[in-house]
Tab-separated table of C-alpha atoms and ligand atoms in Angstrom:
chain	number	residue	atom	x	y	z
O	1	MET	CA	-51.727	55.553	63.679
O	2	LYS	CA	-52.595	56.344	60.119
O	3	LYS	CA	-50.149	53.816	58.926
O	4	PHE	CA	-52.379	50.969	60.278
O	5	ASP	CA	-55.228	52.455	58.250
O	6	VAL	CA	-53.157	52.318	55.083
O	7	ILE	CA	-51.924	48.841	55.785
O	8	ASN	CA	-55.539	47.502	56.542
O	9	ALA	CA	-56.773	49.251	53.416
O	10	ILE	CA	-54.128	47.414	51.367
O	11	LEU	CA	-53.973	44.079	53.048
O	12	GLY	CA	-57.534	43.304	54.265
O	13	GLU	CA	-58.051	39.848	55.482
O	14	ARG	CA	-54.331	39.149	54.352
O	15	ILE	CA	-53.026	40.751	57.389
O	16	ASN	CA	-54.181	37.592	59.128
O	17	ASN	CA	-51.984	35.238	56.872
O	18	VAL	CA	-49.554	32.954	58.382
O	19	PRO	CA	-45.878	33.565	57.314
O	20	GLN	CA	-44.047	30.791	55.674
O	21	SER	CA	-40.665	30.059	56.895
O	22	ILE	CA	-38.302	32.163	54.666
O	23	ALA	CA	-38.480	34.538	51.805
O	24	THR	CA	-35.837	36.248	49.889
O	25	ALA	CA	-35.871	39.429	47.719
O	26	PHE	CA	-33.777	41.783	45.720
O	27	ALA	CA	-34.556	45.543	45.065
O	28	PRO	CA	-32.230	48.061	43.319
O	29	THR	CA	-31.713	51.744	44.288
O	30	ASN	CA	-32.753	54.524	42.512
O	31	ILE	CA	-31.322	57.859	41.958
O	32	ALA	CA	-33.562	60.886	41.615
O	33	LEU	CA	-32.886	63.213	38.777
O	34	CYS	CA	-35.596	65.477	40.226
O	35	LYS	CA	-35.478	65.354	43.954
O	36	TYR	CA	-37.892	64.585	46.790
O	37	TRP	CA	-37.286	67.125	49.589
O	38	GLY	CA	-40.085	67.793	52.076
O	39	LYS	CA	-43.185	66.024	53.502
O	40	ARG	CA	-46.602	67.339	53.727
O	41	ASP	CA	-47.344	64.286	56.035
O	42	THR	CA	-44.372	62.916	58.134
O	43	GLU	CA	-46.116	59.858	59.374
O	44	LEU	CA	-46.890	58.522	55.807
O	45	ASN	CA	-43.906	60.006	54.077
O	46	LEU	CA	-46.042	61.953	51.882
O	47	PRO	CA	-44.206	64.432	49.870
O	48	LYS	CA	-44.793	67.909	48.976
O	49	THR	CA	-43.936	67.713	45.306
O	50	SER	CA	-43.515	64.783	43.086
O	51	SER	CA	-40.268	63.425	42.101
O	52	LEU	CA	-38.568	61.297	39.198
O	53	SER	CA	-35.781	58.824	39.397
O	54	ILE	CA	-33.647	56.074	37.597
O	55	THR	CA	-33.132	52.896	38.792
O	56	LEU	CA	-29.665	51.532	39.028
O	57	ASP	CA	-30.046	47.865	37.892
O	58	GLY	CA	-27.993	45.333	39.747
O	59	LYS	CA	-27.175	47.790	42.670
O	60	GLY	CA	-29.191	47.444	45.768
O	61	THR	CA	-30.198	45.274	48.435
O	62	THR	CA	-31.008	41.711	48.994
O	63	THR	CA	-33.079	40.827	52.023
O	64	THR	CA	-33.984	37.644	53.461
O	65	ILE	CA	-36.455	37.292	56.354
O	66	ARG	CA	-36.659	33.976	58.265
O	67	VAL	CA	-39.065	33.234	60.950
O	68	VAL	CA	-37.368	32.213	64.124
O	69	ASP	CA	-38.311	30.985	67.646
O	70	SER	CA	-35.865	33.477	69.361
O	71	SER	CA	-35.701	36.849	69.526
O	72	ASP	CA	-35.363	39.167	66.314
O	73	ASN	CA	-31.792	39.909	64.929
O	74	ILE	CA	-30.695	41.567	62.026
O	75	ILE	CA	-27.268	40.931	60.184
O	76	PHE	CA	-26.168	43.698	57.591
O	77	ASN	CA	-23.568	42.654	54.952
O	78	GLY	CA	-22.588	39.696	57.319
O	79	LYS	CA	-22.276	41.858	60.407
O	80	PRO	CA	-24.630	41.732	63.289
O	81	ILE	CA	-26.428	45.056	63.991
O	82	HIS	CA	-26.960	46.212	67.694
O	83	SER	CA	-30.370	46.325	68.712
O	84	ASP	CA	-29.869	49.716	70.078
O	85	SER	CA	-28.778	51.129	66.721
O	86	THR	CA	-31.181	53.558	64.426
O	87	PHE	CA	-30.782	51.086	61.628
O	88	SER	CA	-32.123	48.299	63.920
O	89	ARG	CA	-34.902	50.279	65.539
O	90	ARG	CA	-36.078	51.763	62.219
O	91	LEU	CA	-36.271	48.315	60.506
O	92	LEU	CA	-38.067	46.576	63.351
O	93	ALA	CA	-40.508	49.333	64.039
O	94	PHE	CA	-41.459	48.859	60.158
O	95	LEU	CA	-41.567	45.105	60.579
O	96	ASP	CA	-43.776	45.577	63.616
O	97	LEU	CA	-46.415	47.316	61.387
O	98	PHE	CA	-47.131	43.939	59.873
O	99	ARG	CA	-47.003	41.400	62.669
O	100	LEU	CA	-49.320	42.969	65.466
O	101	LYS	CA	-51.965	40.115	64.884
O	102	ASN	CA	-49.433	37.345	64.532
O	103	PRO	CA	-46.408	38.270	66.730
O	104	VAL	CA	-43.514	36.211	64.945
O	105	ARG	CA	-39.995	36.950	65.516
O	106	PHE	CA	-37.615	37.360	62.516
O	107	HIS	CA	-33.957	36.939	61.592
O	108	ILE	CA	-33.189	39.310	58.913
O	109	GLU	CA	-30.419	39.588	56.584
O	110	CYS	CA	-29.553	42.323	54.461
O	111	ASP	CA	-27.004	42.265	51.742
O	112	SER	CA	-26.239	45.616	50.095
O	113	ASN	CA	-23.646	46.260	47.410
O	114	ILE	CA	-23.959	50.138	47.790
O	115	PRO	CA	-22.585	51.956	50.755
O	116	LEU	CA	-25.039	52.202	53.630
O	117	SER	CA	-26.460	55.840	54.425
O	118	ALA	CA	-24.046	57.961	52.358
O	119	GLY	CA	-26.562	59.382	50.063
O	120	LEU	CA	-26.704	56.338	47.658
O	121	ALA	CA	-30.128	55.667	48.377
O	122	SER	CA	-29.468	52.690	50.564
O	123	SER	CA	-32.680	52.843	52.266
O	124	ALA	CA	-34.608	52.965	49.310
O	125	SER	CA	-33.577	49.608	48.224
O	126	GLY	CA	-33.483	48.598	51.622
O	127	PHE	CA	-37.179	48.963	52.317
O	128	ALA	CA	-38.310	48.137	48.691
O	129	SER	CA	-36.741	44.843	49.190
O	130	ILE	CA	-38.074	44.214	52.483
O	131	VAL	CA	-41.456	44.675	51.246
O	132	LEU	CA	-40.866	42.445	48.302
O	133	ALA	CA	-39.803	39.684	50.920
O	134	LEU	CA	-42.803	40.239	53.089
O	135	ASN	CA	-44.845	39.867	49.938
O	136	GLN	CA	-43.551	36.584	49.481
O	137	LEU	CA	-43.229	35.360	53.214
O	138	TYR	CA	-46.948	36.100	53.768
O	139	GLY	CA	-48.220	35.380	50.213
O	140	TRP	CA	-49.904	38.683	49.800
O	141	GLN	CA	-49.735	38.613	45.911
O	142	LEU	CA	-49.879	42.525	46.084
O	143	SER	CA	-49.428	44.837	42.992
O	144	LEU	CA	-46.384	46.828	42.546
O	145	GLU	CA	-48.238	49.936	43.087
O	146	ASP	CA	-49.521	48.556	46.656
O	147	LEU	CA	-46.010	47.445	47.282
O	148	SER	CA	-44.623	50.922	46.499
O	149	ILE	CA	-47.226	52.466	49.020
O	150	LEU	CA	-45.744	50.015	51.555
O	151	ALA	CA	-42.397	50.719	51.002
O	152	ARG	CA	-43.109	54.545	51.246
O	153	LEU	CA	-44.157	54.026	54.802
O	154	GLY	CA	-40.558	52.783	55.383
O	155	SER	CA	-38.788	55.453	53.293
O	156	GLY	CA	-40.204	58.005	50.979
O	157	SER	CA	-37.590	57.308	48.038
O	158	ALA	CA	-38.112	53.425	48.516
O	159	CYS	CA	-41.689	53.724	46.503
O	160	ARG	CA	-39.467	54.560	43.270
O	161	SER	CA	-37.430	51.243	43.766
O	162	LEU	CA	-40.254	48.537	42.592
O	163	TRP	CA	-39.426	49.130	38.943
O	164	ASN	CA	-36.577	49.579	36.519
O	165	GLY	CA	-35.751	52.551	34.475
O	166	PHE	CA	-37.275	56.074	34.893
O	167	VAL	CA	-39.891	56.125	37.591
O	168	GLU	CA	-42.087	59.323	38.702
O	169	TRP	CA	-43.229	59.350	42.269
O	170	LYS	CA	-46.564	61.215	41.668
O	171	MET	CA	-47.123	63.132	45.007
O	172	GLY	CA	-51.025	62.197	44.708
O	173	LEU	CA	-53.636	64.253	46.564
O	174	LYS	CA	-55.378	61.718	48.908
O	175	GLU	CA	-55.190	62.407	52.529
O	176	ASP	CA	-54.232	58.589	53.269
O	177	GLY	CA	-51.742	58.412	50.204
O	178	MET	CA	-53.207	55.769	48.295
O	179	ASP	CA	-52.286	57.738	44.962
O	180	SER	CA	-48.830	58.663	46.101
O	181	HIS	CA	-46.576	55.837	44.606
O	182	GLY	CA	-44.259	55.149	41.874
O	183	TYR	CA	-45.265	55.201	38.343
O	184	PRO	CA	-42.868	53.815	35.710
O	185	ILE	CA	-41.986	55.663	32.597
O	186	PRO	CA	-42.218	53.184	29.660
O	187	LYS	CA	-39.031	54.904	27.873
O	188	LYS	CA	-35.676	53.466	27.281
O	189	TRP	CA	-32.361	55.308	27.031
O	190	PRO	CA	-29.447	52.887	26.776
O	191	GLU	CA	-26.739	55.449	25.944
O	192	LEU	CA	-27.378	57.058	29.360
O	193	CYS	CA	-24.846	56.236	31.972
O	194	MET	CA	-24.518	57.134	35.593
O	195	GLY	CA	-21.123	56.865	37.227
O	196	LEU	CA	-21.054	56.805	41.124
O	197	LEU	CA	-18.010	58.727	42.440
O	198	LEU	CA	-17.594	57.953	45.964
O	199	ILE	CA	-16.195	60.712	47.898
O	200	ASN	CA	-16.708	59.274	51.306
O	201	ARG	CA	-18.091	55.878	52.562
O	202	GLY	CA	-19.032	57.127	55.978
O	203	GLU	CA	-22.556	57.654	57.565
O	204	LYS	CA	-23.931	60.897	56.843
O	205	ALA	CA	-23.993	63.441	59.767
O	206	ILE	CA	-27.688	64.084	59.602
O	207	SER	CA	-30.477	61.844	58.283
O	208	SER	CA	-32.471	62.768	55.330
O	209	ARG	CA	-35.333	62.718	57.610
O	210	SER	CA	-34.253	65.223	60.055
O	211	ALA	CA	-32.586	67.466	57.012
O	212	MET	CA	-35.902	67.501	55.385
O	213	GLU	CA	-37.879	68.529	58.382
O	214	ARG	CA	-35.370	71.487	59.410
O	215	THR	CA	-35.133	72.666	55.843
O	216	GLN	CA	-38.929	72.828	55.874
O	217	LEU	CA	-39.163	74.538	59.185
O	218	THR	CA	-36.282	77.051	59.146
O	219	SER	CA	-35.398	77.782	55.408
O	220	PRO	CA	-36.552	80.802	53.885
O	221	LEU	CA	-36.147	79.779	50.488
O	222	TYR	CA	-38.231	76.453	50.967
O	223	ALA	CA	-41.331	78.097	49.766
O	224	LEU	CA	-39.312	78.357	46.315
O	225	TRP	CA	-39.007	74.460	45.971
O	226	PRO	CA	-42.556	73.286	44.644
O	227	LYS	CA	-42.465	75.559	41.708
O	228	LYS	CA	-38.841	74.726	40.981
O	229	VAL	CA	-39.575	70.726	41.049
O	230	ASN	CA	-42.643	71.586	38.896
O	231	ASP	CA	-40.813	73.141	36.248
O	232	ASP	CA	-37.932	70.665	36.224
O	233	LEU	CA	-40.287	67.591	35.987
O	234	LEU	CA	-41.730	69.005	32.814
O	235	LEU	CA	-38.270	69.533	31.410
O	236	ILE	CA	-36.832	66.311	32.441
O	237	LYS	CA	-39.798	64.148	31.067
O	238	GLU	CA	-39.159	66.150	27.757
O	239	ALA	CA	-35.490	65.502	27.878
O	240	ILE	CA	-36.307	61.555	28.442
O	241	ALA	CA	-38.917	61.568	25.590
O	242	THR	CA	-36.651	63.335	23.062
O	243	HIS	CA	-33.358	61.798	24.369
O	244	ASP	CA	-32.100	65.390	24.936
O	245	PHE	CA	-29.143	64.798	27.027
O	246	SER	CA	-28.050	68.385	27.660
O	247	LEU	CA	-31.643	69.113	28.893
O	248	LEU	CA	-31.411	66.207	30.992
O	249	GLY	CA	-27.960	66.934	32.603
O	250	LYS	CA	-28.499	70.571	33.000
O	251	THR	CA	-32.046	70.174	34.451
O	252	ALA	CA	-30.948	67.349	37.101
O	253	GLU	CA	-27.878	69.276	38.202
O	254	SER	CA	-29.752	72.425	38.668
O	255	ASN	CA	-32.579	70.654	40.629
O	256	ALA	CA	-29.660	69.085	42.864
O	257	MET	CA	-27.749	72.290	43.271
O	258	THR	CA	-31.156	74.075	44.257
O	259	MET	CA	-32.045	71.533	46.740
O	260	HIS	CA	-28.481	71.856	48.568
O	261	ALA	CA	-28.690	75.545	48.259
O	262	ILE	CA	-32.010	75.441	50.079
O	263	MET	CA	-30.533	73.371	52.811
O	264	LEU	CA	-27.556	75.687	53.263
O	265	SER	CA	-30.232	78.372	53.981
O	266	ALA	CA	-31.712	76.160	56.907
O	267	TRP	CA	-30.708	76.985	60.665
O	268	PRO	CA	-28.602	75.493	61.593
O	269	SER	CA	-27.564	74.945	58.005
O	270	ILE	CA	-27.217	71.607	56.533
O	271	CYS	CA	-24.113	70.834	54.083
O	272	TYR	CA	-23.511	67.477	52.779
O	273	SER	CA	-20.856	68.540	50.807
O	274	GLN	CA	-17.173	67.985	51.777
O	275	PRO	CA	-14.121	69.743	50.255
O	276	ALA	CA	-13.676	66.910	47.859
O	277	THR	CA	-17.153	67.240	46.834
O	278	LEU	CA	-16.671	70.874	45.743
O	279	ALA	CA	-13.389	70.107	44.171
O	280	ALA	CA	-15.206	67.237	42.120
O	281	MET	CA	-17.881	70.101	41.203
O	282	GLN	CA	-15.264	72.371	40.116
O	283	GLN	CA	-13.535	69.575	38.060
O	284	ILE	CA	-16.764	68.652	36.244
O	285	TRP	CA	-17.591	72.605	35.451
O	286	LYS	CA	-14.221	72.776	34.054
O	287	LEU	CA	-14.483	69.549	31.979
O	288	ARG	CA	-17.820	70.869	30.673
O	289	GLN	CA	-16.064	74.076	29.593
O	290	GLU	CA	-13.485	72.290	27.643
O	291	GLY	CA	-16.198	70.354	25.792
O	292	LEU	CA	-17.053	67.260	27.709
O	293	GLU	CA	-20.975	66.900	28.206
O	294	ILE	CA	-21.058	65.840	31.893
O	295	TYR	CA	-23.330	66.655	34.631
O	296	PHE	CA	-23.690	65.468	38.270
O	297	THR	CA	-26.379	65.132	40.795
O	298	GLN	CA	-25.983	65.035	44.519
O	299	ASP	CA	-28.421	63.619	47.387
O	300	ALA	CA	-28.213	63.537	51.199
O	301	GLY	CA	-24.280	62.753	51.270
O	302	PRO	CA	-21.237	64.026	49.885
O	303	ASN	CA	-20.948	61.443	47.044
O	304	LEU	CA	-21.663	62.546	43.064
O	305	LYS	CA	-23.456	60.696	40.775
O	306	LEU	CA	-22.186	61.679	37.158
O	307	LEU	CA	-24.264	61.628	34.214
O	308	PHE	CA	-22.925	61.275	30.633
O	309	LEU	CA	-23.619	59.137	27.533
O	310	SER	CA	-21.894	56.057	26.564
O	311	ASP	CA	-19.689	57.822	23.943
O	312	GLU	CA	-17.640	59.244	26.681
O	313	ILE	CA	-17.525	56.083	28.991
O	314	LYS	CA	-13.636	55.592	28.254
O	315	THR	CA	-12.982	59.491	28.665
O	316	VAL	CA	-14.931	59.653	32.178
O	317	ASN	CA	-13.179	56.700	33.169
O	318	SER	CA	-9.753	57.858	32.446
O	319	ILE	CA	-10.314	61.120	34.301
O	320	PHE	CA	-12.223	59.586	37.425
O	321	SER	CA	-10.429	56.268	37.833
O	322	ASP	CA	-12.579	54.750	40.253
O	323	ILE	CA	-16.152	55.326	39.439
O	324	ASP	CA	-18.590	52.945	39.238
O	325	THR	CA	-20.636	53.204	35.922
O	326	VAL	CA	-24.127	52.017	35.458
O	327	GLN	CA	-25.574	51.947	32.034
O	328	PHE	CA	-29.404	52.126	31.214
L	401	PMV	O1	-36.408	58.624	51.106
L	401	PMV	P1	-35.430	59.413	52.001
L	401	PMV	O2	-36.055	59.916	53.470
L	401	PMV	O3	-34.035	58.457	52.105
L	401	PMV	O4	-35.058	60.777	51.221
L	401	PMV	C1	-34.354	60.902	50.072
L	401	PMV	C2	-33.798	62.216	49.731
L	401	PMV	C3	-33.061	62.419	48.385
L	401	PMV	O5	-32.364	61.305	48.205
L	401	PMV	C4	-32.232	63.508	48.727
L	401	PMV	C5	-33.873	62.682	47.139
L	401	PMV	C6	-34.506	61.663	46.454
L	401	PMV	O6	-35.699	61.855	45.881
L	401	PMV	O7	-34.190	60.462	46.598
């Protein structure tokens, strides 16, 4: 497996480290303004394009890993997770990558303050927090770049969750993906706000992994995506550098709408939007026509993330009563 080669290259002799008894780490989630959609290597989660996100400070997952004598078990938000569930199998398969030489058992507790699998990037903060916890547990002392590469092996977007603020995931060119990780963009934008508009807390019908694969294999429009991303990345970086909110909002919304349009053209079609998602989009477009500068982005789920500036917090909160707003 190529994953082991990457892990060996990063850990070297440290793969033999004996774990301490317990470690805890938090990682925030991130929302892409220019999306990652499609892979050039499914085993290593190497993307077809670069992508760019903003980290939601304080919203994410805390993971505690404890070494135990009994069998592996996982608790998510206080509830035991069945060992046959997709969540459990995916998590344990990831942990297995690191304990081949030293077969210990783990009790894992994940506490997330974001809804699981509803397109709110819970897997990004989940895998990033696991990697940070493992780094402590085994005393690896890895750089954030190396941790980003390891987090990517769990979930692509997790590689952007190792930093606060704006983060670019450069796709890299190397076959082993050693240059495909997060790069922080050292620019602040304190007036920028993101409001999480929850349409539905339920689990998504199709995982982003399967949806990406189906889109790449069947959509006649997928060939357009890499150029769209390259153009949008330039515009978003320019918007961040000059604090041009209209450019940022317009580009992020157009990027998300293009991604979803391409998914609609897959076969069978992939549609993460629900009637309430479309109603919210139409409400946002109407508000914009009326002069309120507000935009949205959407990931692999029905929920929307609203983009606006802090001057408009009161207005936006009065229109969308139950949004959860994060300021950068
Ligand atoms: O990292 P994954 O496999 O959960 O995929 C994330 C996909 C999107 O959220 C839709 C886009 C992105 O860049 O985060």
